[in-house]
Amino acid sequence: MSHRRNRPPVEPLSATVESLSHEGRGIAHINGKTVFIEGALPGERVRFLRTRRRGQFDEGRTVEVAEPAASRVEPRCRHYALCGGCSLMHLDSGQQILHKQTVLLEQLQHIGGVEPERVIPPLSASHWGYRRKARLGVKYVTGKEKLLAGFREKHSSLIADIDSCEVLHPYIGKAIGRLKELLRGLSVYRQLPQLEVAISDAFAAVVIRHLSPLTDDDKYILAEYEATHPVRFHLQPGGLDSVHSLSDQDEQDLYYRLDKHDVTIEFSPLDFTQVNYDLNPLLVDRVISLLDLSAADTVLDLFCGLGNFTLPIARHANYVTGVEGSEELVCRARKNAEKNSLTNVDFSVCDLSGQDAGVQVMGYAHNKVLLDPPRSGAREVIEQLDLQRVDKLAYVSCNPATLARDAGILVKQRGLSLKAAGVVDMFPHTSHVESIALFE
């Protein structure tokens, strides 16, 4: 008869946290080795469990805060310890944005080898119920006889068992429990892998991905919920092109307003839009201010999407050209321009990550440029772009590392100056850093 050796219980270790890593973990040193500790803040004395050993560093998880920092706050969400949707809710909101500013400036210096002449004050808006775009996993757990819907657990592919979310817009964030009950009542509840959420100024669109056809009874259940809640369901039985509204009639477009510029932007549930609609108007205003637009300016807006920046800019400039890689988004942007009676704007389809991107946009007259690329940045196009006539170039970034890389190219290779840079708190309570920079 074999016997398994009983392992002694793992004892927590103690450490004093010195600083915060870019992704929001506390940094400490034990016997000269760096340890990244989840849930720990600078200045704190914590007890932690080591979760992973690596050659150059270890990783750990806080189990007790013996001496808390003044910046520590009680997380507002009761699911925070489990859910992976947020990572900085234990840090004061004001300190979160200052940390992100530090991350941006460090990345600019270390990766790009550049420093801004001026640091722009951080942009912040609502910290709660701000998120209007999200993808939620769905899974029926047979052993628990329970349907789960939400974000993934921290450091896991499992779906967190939550019934509310403090950062999702209340249309959905306060209704996750009710939505789970609704979905559990469908005949296909075992074949629902995910929900795609997009919230407009009027209602929430929820795209239900389903691997088996819905019955008429299923559709009736969903329609009854629609009748009493600010939610419109869309069904996705296959690929992205299979998405359609529950009623199979013409979709009621989602939209958001940029009142200051008298612009309404319509979009479909799967279109890319800024996650934080309360902050987005502030970001649009800042872009327009940094570009210092006048009626004589011609502007080139690269990675323009639906026209979120293009259309407001058209209210202030002589002419604007928006360029985007998605033909579908360009078609929607053109419709948005028409609906807003804007005639001094046009849109073009171009793969801006291609080797000939600069050649394709070279024919457009412009003296000011806006870049709003994906996380991969805009290296390919900025290396080719004709900048001889450009007075100002604004760069909106969702990844400080690629912004820093591209800033180095613009300054060291293309001869521009980095006049200003700052952060935008698009994703409060997460380590995600959105930023903006101005080059001249």
JSON list of N, CA, C and O in Angstrom, two decimals, residues 166-213:
[
{"chain": "A", "resi": 166, "resn": "GLU", "atom": "N", "xyz": [-19.87, 46.86, -10.52]},
{"chain": "A", "resi": 166, "resn": "GLU", "atom": "CA", "xyz": [-19.88, 48.28, -10.18]},
{"chain": "A", "resi": 166, "resn": "GLU", "atom": "C", "xyz": [-19.34, 49.18, -11.29]},
{"chain": "A", "resi": 166, "resn": "GLU", "atom": "O", "xyz": [-19.58, 50.38, -11.26]},
{"chain": "A", "resi": 167, "resn": "VAL", "atom": "N", "xyz": [-18.61, 48.62, -12.27]},
{"chain": "A", "resi": 167, "resn": "VAL", "atom": "CA", "xyz": [-18.06, 49.46, -13.33]},
{"chain": "A", "resi": 167, "resn": "VAL", "atom": "C", "xyz": [-18.89, 49.41, -14.61]},
{"chain": "A", "resi": 167, "resn": "VAL", "atom": "O", "xyz": [-18.81, 50.31, -15.44]},
{"chain": "A", "resi": 168, "resn": "LEU", "atom": "N", "xyz": [-19.68, 48.36, -14.80]},
{"chain": "A", "resi": 168, "resn": "LEU", "atom": "CA", "xyz": [-20.58, 48.30, -15.94]},
{"chain": "A", "resi": 168, "resn": "LEU", "atom": "C", "xyz": [-21.73, 49.29, -15.76]},
{"chain": "A", "resi": 168, "resn": "LEU", "atom": "O", "xyz": [-22.19, 49.51, -14.64]},
{"chain": "A", "resi": 169, "resn": "HIS", "atom": "N", "xyz": [-22.19, 49.87, -16.86]},
{"chain": "A", "resi": 169, "resn": "HIS", "atom": "CA", "xyz": [-23.34, 50.76, -16.81]},
{"chain": "A", "resi": 169, "resn": "HIS", "atom": "C", "xyz": [-24.50, 50.05, -16.09]},
{"chain": "A", "resi": 169, "resn": "HIS", "atom": "O", "xyz": [-24.70, 48.84, -16.28]},
{"chain": "A", "resi": 170, "resn": "PRO", "atom": "N", "xyz": [-25.26, 50.76, -15.25]},
{"chain": "A", "resi": 170, "resn": "PRO", "atom": "CA", "xyz": [-26.32, 50.12, -14.45]},
{"chain": "A", "resi": 170, "resn": "PRO", "atom": "C", "xyz": [-27.34, 49.33, -15.26]},
{"chain": "A", "resi": 170, "resn": "PRO", "atom": "O", "xyz": [-27.93, 48.38, -14.73]},
{"chain": "A", "resi": 171, "resn": "TYR", "atom": "N", "xyz": [-27.59, 49.68, -16.52]},
{"chain": "A", "resi": 171, "resn": "TYR", "atom": "CA", "xyz": [-28.50, 48.89, -17.35]},
{"chain": "A", "resi": 171, "resn": "TYR", "atom": "C", "xyz": [-28.14, 47.41, -17.32]},
{"chain": "A", "resi": 171, "resn": "TYR", "atom": "O", "xyz": [-29.02, 46.55, -17.37]},
{"chain": "A", "resi": 172, "resn": "ILE", "atom": "N", "xyz": [-26.83, 47.12, -17.25]},
{"chain": "A", "resi": 172, "resn": "ILE", "atom": "CA", "xyz": [-26.35, 45.74, -17.21]},
{"chain": "A", "resi": 172, "resn": "ILE", "atom": "C", "xyz": [-25.71, 45.42, -15.87]},
{"chain": "A", "resi": 172, "resn": "ILE", "atom": "O", "xyz": [-25.94, 44.35, -15.30]},
{"chain": "A", "resi": 173, "resn": "GLY", "atom": "N", "xyz": [-24.91, 46.35, -15.34]},
{"chain": "A", "resi": 173, "resn": "GLY", "atom": "CA", "xyz": [-24.17, 46.08, -14.11]},
{"chain": "A", "resi": 173, "resn": "GLY", "atom": "C", "xyz": [-25.06, 45.72, -12.94]},
{"chain": "A", "resi": 173, "resn": "GLY", "atom": "O", "xyz": [-24.71, 44.86, -12.13]},
{"chain": "A", "resi": 174, "resn": "LYS", "atom": "N", "xyz": [-26.23, 46.36, -12.84]},
{"chain": "A", "resi": 174, "resn": "LYS", "atom": "CA", "xyz": [-27.15, 46.06, -11.75]},
{"chain": "A", "resi": 174, "resn": "LYS", "atom": "C", "xyz": [-28.09, 44.91, -12.07]},
{"chain": "A", "resi": 174, "resn": "LYS", "atom": "O", "xyz": [-28.91, 44.51, -11.23]},
{"chain": "A", "resi": 175, "resn": "ALA", "atom": "N", "xyz": [-28.00, 44.39, -13.30]},
{"chain": "A", "resi": 175, "resn": "ALA", "atom": "CA", "xyz": [-29.00, 43.41, -13.76]},
{"chain": "A", "resi": 175, "resn": "ALA", "atom": "C", "xyz": [-28.40, 42.06, -14.11]},
{"chain": "A", "resi": 175, "resn": "ALA", "atom": "O", "xyz": [-29.09, 41.22, -14.69]},
{"chain": "A", "resi": 176, "resn": "ILE", "atom": "N", "xyz": [-27.13, 41.82, -13.77]},
{"chain": "A", "resi": 176, "resn": "ILE", "atom": "CA", "xyz": [-26.50, 40.55, -14.14]},
{"chain": "A", "resi": 176, "resn": "ILE", "atom": "C", "xyz": [-27.24, 39.38, -13.54]},
{"chain": "A", "resi": 176, "resn": "ILE", "atom": "O", "xyz": [-27.47, 38.35, -14.21]},
{"chain": "A", "resi": 177, "resn": "GLY", "atom": "N", "xyz": [-27.67, 39.50, -12.29]},
{"chain": "A", "resi": 177, "resn": "GLY", "atom": "CA", "xyz": [-28.43, 38.43, -11.66]},
{"chain": "A", "resi": 177, "resn": "GLY", "atom": "C", "xyz": [-29.72, 38.12, -12.41]},
{"chain": "A", "resi": 177, "resn": "GLY", "atom": "O", "xyz": [-30.06, 36.96, -12.66]},
{"chain": "A", "resi": 178, "resn": "ARG", "atom": "N", "xyz": [-30.46, 39.17, -12.79]},
{"chain": "A", "resi": 178, "resn": "ARG", "atom": "CA", "xyz": [-31.71, 38.98, -13.53]},
{"chain": "A", "resi": 178, "resn": "ARG", "atom": "C", "xyz": [-31.45, 38.39, -14.92]},
{"chain": "A", "resi": 178, "resn": "ARG", "atom": "O", "xyz": [-32.22, 37.54, -15.40]},
{"chain": "A", "resi": 179, "resn": "LEU", "atom": "N", "xyz": [-30.38, 38.83, -15.57]},
{"chain": "A", "resi": 179, "resn": "LEU", "atom": "CA", "xyz": [-30.06, 38.29, -16.89]},
{"chain": "A", "resi": 179, "resn": "LEU", "atom": "C", "xyz": [-29.71, 36.81, -16.81]},
{"chain": "A", "resi": 179, "resn": "LEU", "atom": "O", "xyz": [-30.08, 36.03, -17.69]},
{"chain": "A", "resi": 180, "resn": "LYS", "atom": "N", "xyz": [-29.02, 36.41, -15.76]},
{"chain": "A", "resi": 180, "resn": "LYS", "atom": "CA", "xyz": [-28.68, 34.99, -15.60]},
{"chain": "A", "resi": 180, "resn": "LYS", "atom": "C", "xyz": [-29.95, 34.15, -15.44]},
{"chain": "A", "resi": 180, "resn": "LYS", "atom": "O", "xyz": [-30.07, 33.07, -16.03]},
{"chain": "A", "resi": 181, "resn": "GLU", "atom": "N", "xyz": [-30.89, 34.65, -14.65]},
{"chain": "A", "resi": 181, "resn": "GLU", "atom": "CA", "xyz": [-32.16, 33.93, -14.50]},
{"chain": "A", "resi": 181, "resn": "GLU", "atom": "C", "xyz": [-32.91, 33.85, -15.82]},
{"chain": "A", "resi": 181, "resn": "GLU", "atom": "O", "xyz": [-33.50, 32.81, -16.15]},
{"chain": "A", "resi": 182, "resn": "LEU", "atom": "N", "xyz": [-32.86, 34.96, -16.57]},
{"chain": "A", "resi": 182, "resn": "LEU", "atom": "CA", "xyz": [-33.53, 34.98, -17.87]},
{"chain": "A", "resi": 182, "resn": "LEU", "atom": "C", "xyz": [-32.93, 33.93, -18.81]},
{"chain": "A", "resi": 182, "resn": "LEU", "atom": "O", "xyz": [-33.66, 33.14, -19.43]},
{"chain": "A", "resi": 183, "resn": "LEU", "atom": "N", "xyz": [-31.61, 33.92, -18.91]},
{"chain": "A", "resi": 183, "resn": "LEU", "atom": "CA", "xyz": [-30.94, 32.99, -19.81]},
{"chain": "A", "resi": 183, "resn": "LEU", "atom": "C", "xyz": [-31.13, 31.54, -19.36]},
{"chain": "A", "resi": 183, "resn": "LEU", "atom": "O", "xyz": [-31.24, 30.63, -20.19]},
{"chain": "A", "resi": 184, "resn": "ARG", "atom": "N", "xyz": [-31.18, 31.33, -18.04]},
{"chain": "A", "resi": 184, "resn": "ARG", "atom": "CA", "xyz": [-31.39, 29.96, -17.52]},
{"chain": "A", "resi": 184, "resn": "ARG", "atom": "C", "xyz": [-32.76, 29.43, -17.93]},
{"chain": "A", "resi": 184, "resn": "ARG", "atom": "O", "xyz": [-32.96, 28.21, -18.03]},
{"chain": "A", "resi": 185, "resn": "GLY", "atom": "N", "xyz": [-33.71, 30.33, -18.21]},
{"chain": "A", "resi": 185, "resn": "GLY", "atom": "CA", "xyz": [-35.05, 29.91, -18.61]},
{"chain": "A", "resi": 185, "resn": "GLY", "atom": "C", "xyz": [-35.17, 29.56, -20.07]},
{"chain": "A", "resi": 185, "resn": "GLY", "atom": "O", "xyz": [-36.23, 29.10, -20.52]},
{"chain": "A", "resi": 186, "resn": "LEU", "atom": "N", "xyz": [-34.10, 29.76, -20.86]},
{"chain": "A", "resi": 186, "resn": "LEU", "atom": "CA", "xyz": [-34.14, 29.42, -22.28]},
{"chain": "A", "resi": 186, "resn": "LEU", "atom": "C", "xyz": [-33.83, 27.94, -22.48]},
{"chain": "A", "resi": 186, "resn": "LEU", "atom": "O", "xyz": [-33.11, 27.32, -21.69]},
{"chain": "A", "resi": 187, "resn": "SER", "atom": "N", "xyz": [-34.33, 27.39, -23.56]},
{"chain": "A", "resi": 187, "resn": "SER", "atom": "CA", "xyz": [-34.08, 25.97, -23.83]},
{"chain": "A", "resi": 187, "resn": "SER", "atom": "C", "xyz": [-32.63, 25.70, -24.19]},
{"chain": "A", "resi": 187, "resn": "SER", "atom": "O", "xyz": [-32.14, 24.59, -24.04]},
{"chain": "A", "resi": 188, "resn": "VAL", "atom": "N", "xyz": [-31.92, 26.73, -24.62]},
{"chain": "A", "resi": 188, "resn": "VAL", "atom": "CA", "xyz": [-30.53, 26.56, -25.08]},
{"chain": "A", "resi": 188, "resn": "VAL", "atom": "C", "xyz": [-29.53, 27.03, -24.03]},
{"chain": "A", "resi": 188, "resn": "VAL", "atom": "O", "xyz": [-28.39, 27.39, -24.37]},
{"chain": "A", "resi": 189, "resn": "TYR", "atom": "N", "xyz": [-29.90, 27.08, -22.76]},
{"chain": "A", "resi": 189, "resn": "TYR", "atom": "CA", "xyz": [-29.04, 27.68, -21.74]},
{"chain": "A", "resi": 189, "resn": "TYR", "atom": "C", "xyz": [-27.68, 27.00, -21.65]},
{"chain": "A", "resi": 189, "resn": "TYR", "atom": "O", "xyz": [-26.71, 27.60, -21.18]},
{"chain": "A", "resi": 190, "resn": "ARG", "atom": "N", "xyz": [-27.56, 25.75, -22.10]},
{"chain": "A", "resi": 190, "resn": "ARG", "atom": "CA", "xyz": [-26.27, 25.06, -22.07]},
{"chain": "A", "resi": 190, "resn": "ARG", "atom": "C", "xyz": [-25.40, 25.42, -23.28]},
{"chain": "A", "resi": 190, "resn": "ARG", "atom": "O", "xyz": [-24.23, 25.04, -23.34]},
{"chain": "A", "resi": 191, "resn": "GLN", "atom": "N", "xyz": [-25.96, 26.09, -24.25]},
{"chain": "A", "resi": 191, "resn": "GLN", "atom": "CA", "xyz": [-25.24, 26.41, -25.49]},
{"chain": "A", "resi": 191, "resn": "GLN", "atom": "C", "xyz": [-25.06, 27.92, -25.68]},
{"chain": "A", "resi": 191, "resn": "GLN", "atom": "O", "xyz": [-25.16, 28.44, -26.78]},
{"chain": "A", "resi": 192, "resn": "LEU", "atom": "N", "xyz": [-24.83, 28.62, -24.57]},
{"chain": "A", "resi": 192, "resn": "LEU", "atom": "CA", "xyz": [-24.63, 30.08, -24.62]},
{"chain": "A", "resi": 192, "resn": "LEU", "atom": "C", "xyz": [-23.22, 30.39, -24.12]},
{"chain": "A", "resi": 192, "resn": "LEU", "atom": "O", "xyz": [-22.99, 30.45, -22.91]},
{"chain": "A", "resi": 193, "resn": "PRO", "atom": "N", "xyz": [-22.25, 30.63, -25.01]},
{"chain": "A", "resi": 193, "resn": "PRO", "atom": "CA", "xyz": [-20.88, 30.87, -24.55]},
{"chain": "A", "resi": 193, "resn": "PRO", "atom": "C", "xyz": [-20.55, 32.30, -24.15]},
{"chain": "A", "resi": 193, "resn": "PRO", "atom": "O", "xyz": [-19.65, 32.52, -23.35]},
{"chain": "A", "resi": 194, "resn": "GLN", "atom": "N", "xyz": [-21.29, 33.31, -24.70]},
{"chain": "A", "resi": 194, "resn": "GLN", "atom": "CA", "xyz": [-20.91, 34.68, -24.35]},
{"chain": "A", "resi": 194, "resn": "GLN", "atom": "C", "xyz": [-22.02, 35.67, -24.68]},
{"chain": "A", "resi": 194, "resn": "GLN", "atom": "O", "xyz": [-22.93, 35.39, -25.47]},
{"chain": "A", "resi": 195, "resn": "LEU", "atom": "N", "xyz": [-21.91, 36.84, -24.04]},
{"chain": "A", "resi": 195, "resn": "LEU", "atom": "CA", "xyz": [-22.76, 37.99, -24.32]},
{"chain": "A", "resi": 195, "resn": "LEU", "atom": "C", "xyz": [-21.86, 39.15, -24.71]},
{"chain": "A", "resi": 195, "resn": "LEU", "atom": "O", "xyz": [-20.82, 39.38, -24.08]},
{"chain": "A", "resi": 196, "resn": "GLU", "atom": "N", "xyz": [-22.26, 39.90, -25.72]},
{"chain": "A", "resi": 196, "resn": "GLU", "atom": "CA", "xyz": [-21.56, 41.12, -26.10]},
{"chain": "A", "resi": 196, "resn": "GLU", "atom": "C", "xyz": [-22.46, 42.28, -25.73]},
{"chain": "A", "resi": 196, "resn": "GLU", "atom": "O", "xyz": [-23.62, 42.34, -26.18]},
{"chain": "A", "resi": 197, "resn": "VAL", "atom": "N", "xyz": [-21.97, 43.20, -24.92]},
{"chain": "A", "resi": 197, "resn": "VAL", "atom": "CA", "xyz": [-22.79, 44.30, -24.42]},
{"chain": "A", "resi": 197, "resn": "VAL", "atom": "C", "xyz": [-22.32, 45.62, -25.04]},
{"chain": "A", "resi": 197, "resn": "VAL", "atom": "O", "xyz": [-21.13, 45.91, -25.07]},
{"chain": "A", "resi": 198, "resn": "ALA", "atom": "N", "xyz": [-23.28, 46.39, -25.55]},
{"chain": "A", "resi": 198, "resn": "ALA", "atom": "CA", "xyz": [-23.00, 47.74, -26.06]},
{"chain": "A", "resi": 198, "resn": "ALA", "atom": "C", "xyz": [-24.15, 48.63, -25.64]},
{"chain": "A", "resi": 198, "resn": "ALA", "atom": "O", "xyz": [-25.31, 48.34, -25.93]},
{"chain": "A", "resi": 199, "resn": "ILE", "atom": "N", "xyz": [-23.83, 49.72, -24.94]},
{"chain": "A", "resi": 199, "resn": "ILE", "atom": "CA", "xyz": [-24.88, 50.56, -24.35]},
{"chain": "A", "resi": 199, "resn": "ILE", "atom": "C", "xyz": [-24.86, 51.94, -24.98]},
{"chain": "A", "resi": 199, "resn": "ILE", "atom": "O", "xyz": [-23.82, 52.60, -25.02]},
{"chain": "A", "resi": 200, "resn": "SER", "atom": "N", "xyz": [-26.01, 52.35, -25.48]},
{"chain": "A", "resi": 200, "resn": "SER", "atom": "CA", "xyz": [-26.13, 53.66, -26.10]},
{"chain": "A", "resi": 200, "resn": "SER", "atom": "C", "xyz": [-26.71, 54.65, -25.10]},
{"chain": "A", "resi": 200, "resn": "SER", "atom": "O", "xyz": [-26.92, 54.32, -23.93]},
{"chain": "A", "resi": 201, "resn": "ASP", "atom": "N", "xyz": [-26.99, 55.86, -25.57]},
{"chain": "A", "resi": 201, "resn": "ASP", "atom": "CA", "xyz": [-27.60, 56.86, -24.70]},
{"chain": "A", "resi": 201, "resn": "ASP", "atom": "C", "xyz": [-29.03, 56.49, -24.33]},
{"chain": "A", "resi": 201, "resn": "ASP", "atom": "O", "xyz": [-29.58, 57.07, -23.38]},
{"chain": "A", "resi": 202, "resn": "ALA", "atom": "N", "xyz": [-29.64, 55.56, -25.06]},
{"chain": "A", "resi": 202, "resn": "ALA", "atom": "CA", "xyz": [-31.06, 55.25, -24.84]},
{"chain": "A", "resi": 202, "resn": "ALA", "atom": "C", "xyz": [-31.29, 53.87, -24.23]},
{"chain": "A", "resi": 202, "resn": "ALA", "atom": "O", "xyz": [-32.21, 53.70, -23.43]},
{"chain": "A", "resi": 203, "resn": "PHE", "atom": "N", "xyz": [-30.50, 52.89, -24.60]},
{"chain": "A", "resi": 203, "resn": "PHE", "atom": "CA", "xyz": [-30.74, 51.52, -24.12]},
{"chain": "A", "resi": 203, "resn": "PHE", "atom": "C", "xyz": [-29.48, 50.69, -24.28]},
{"chain": "A", "resi": 203, "resn": "PHE", "atom": "O", "xyz": [-28.49, 51.12, -24.87]},
{"chain": "A", "resi": 204, "resn": "ALA", "atom": "N", "xyz": [-29.53, 49.46, -23.75]},
{"chain": "A", "resi": 204, "resn": "ALA", "atom": "CA", "xyz": [-28.42, 48.52, -23.86]},
{"chain": "A", "resi": 204, "resn": "ALA", "atom": "C", "xyz": [-28.73, 47.48, -24.92]},
{"chain": "A", "resi": 204, "resn": "ALA", "atom": "O", "xyz": [-29.84, 46.92, -24.95]},
{"chain": "A", "resi": 205, "resn": "ALA", "atom": "N", "xyz": [-27.77, 47.21, -25.78]},
{"chain": "A", "resi": 205, "resn": "ALA", "atom": "CA", "xyz": [-27.88, 46.11, -26.74]},
{"chain": "A", "resi": 205, "resn": "ALA", "atom": "C", "xyz": [-27.08, 44.93, -26.19]},
{"chain": "A", "resi": 205, "resn": "ALA", "atom": "O", "xyz": [-25.93, 45.09, -25.77]},
{"chain": "A", "resi": 206, "resn": "VAL", "atom": "N", "xyz": [-27.69, 43.76, -26.17]},
{"chain": "A", "resi": 206, "resn": "VAL", "atom": "CA", "xyz": [-27.02, 42.55, -25.69]},
{"chain": "A", "resi": 206, "resn": "VAL", "atom": "C", "xyz": [-27.06, 41.52, -26.81]},
{"chain": "A", "resi": 206, "resn": "VAL", "atom": "O", "xyz": [-28.14, 41.07, -27.22]},
{"chain": "A", "resi": 207, "resn": "VAL", "atom": "N", "xyz": [-25.89, 41.18, -27.32]},
{"chain": "A", "resi": 207, "resn": "VAL", "atom": "CA", "xyz": [-25.78, 40.17, -28.37]},
{"chain": "A", "resi": 207, "resn": "VAL", "atom": "C", "xyz": [-25.58, 38.82, -27.71]},
{"chain": "A", "resi": 207, "resn": "VAL", "atom": "O", "xyz": [-24.59, 38.61, -27.00]},
{"chain": "A", "resi": 208, "resn": "ILE", "atom": "N", "xyz": [-26.51, 37.91, -27.94]},
{"chain": "A", "resi": 208, "resn": "ILE", "atom": "CA", "xyz": [-26.45, 36.58, -27.35]},
{"chain": "A", "resi": 208, "resn": "ILE", "atom": "C", "xyz": [-25.84, 35.62, -28.37]},
{"chain": "A", "resi": 208, "resn": "ILE", "atom": "O", "xyz": [-26.44, 35.34, -29.41]},
{"chain": "A", "resi": 209, "resn": "ARG", "atom": "N", "xyz": [-24.66, 35.10, -28.08]},
{"chain": "A", "resi": 209, "resn": "ARG", "atom": "CA", "xyz": [-24.06, 34.07, -28.92]},
{"chain": "A", "resi": 209, "resn": "ARG", "atom": "C", "xyz": [-24.67, 32.75, -28.54]},
{"chain": "A", "resi": 209, "resn": "ARG", "atom": "O", "xyz": [-24.61, 32.34, -27.37]},
{"chain": "A", "resi": 210, "resn": "HIS", "atom": "N", "xyz": [-25.30, 32.05, -29.49]},
{"chain": "A", "resi": 210, "resn": "HIS", "atom": "CA", "xyz": [-25.93, 30.77, -29.17]},
{"chain": "A", "resi": 210, "resn": "HIS", "atom": "C", "xyz": [-25.53, 29.71, -30.19]},
{"chain": "A", "resi": 210, "resn": "HIS", "atom": "O", "xyz": [-25.51, 29.96, -31.39]},
{"chain": "A", "resi": 211, "resn": "LEU", "atom": "N", "xyz": [-25.17, 28.53, -29.68]},
{"chain": "A", "resi": 211, "resn": "LEU", "atom": "CA", "xyz": [-24.66, 27.45, -30.52]},
{"chain": "A", "resi": 211, "resn": "LEU", "atom": "C", "xyz": [-25.76, 26.52, -31.00]},
{"chain": "A", "resi": 211, "resn": "LEU", "atom": "O", "xyz": [-25.50, 25.63, -31.82]},
{"chain": "A", "resi": 212, "resn": "SER", "atom": "N", "xyz": [-26.98, 26.69, -30.51]},
{"chain": "A", "resi": 212, "resn": "SER", "atom": "CA", "xyz": [-28.15, 25.95, -30.97]},
{"chain": "A", "resi": 212, "resn": "SER", "atom": "C", "xyz": [-29.26, 26.95, -31.25]},
{"chain": "A", "resi": 212, "resn": "SER", "atom": "O", "xyz": [-29.32, 28.00, -30.62]},
{"chain": "A", "resi": 213, "resn": "PRO", "atom": "N", "xyz": [-30.16, 26.64, -32.19]},
{"chain": "A", "resi": 213, "resn": "PRO", "atom": "CA", "xyz": [-31.24, 27.59, -32.53]},
{"chain": "A", "resi": 213, "resn": "PRO", "atom": "C", "xyz": [-32.17, 27.85, -31.35]},
{"chain": "A", "resi": 213, "resn": "PRO", "atom": "O", "xyz": [-32.46, 26.96, -30.55]}
]
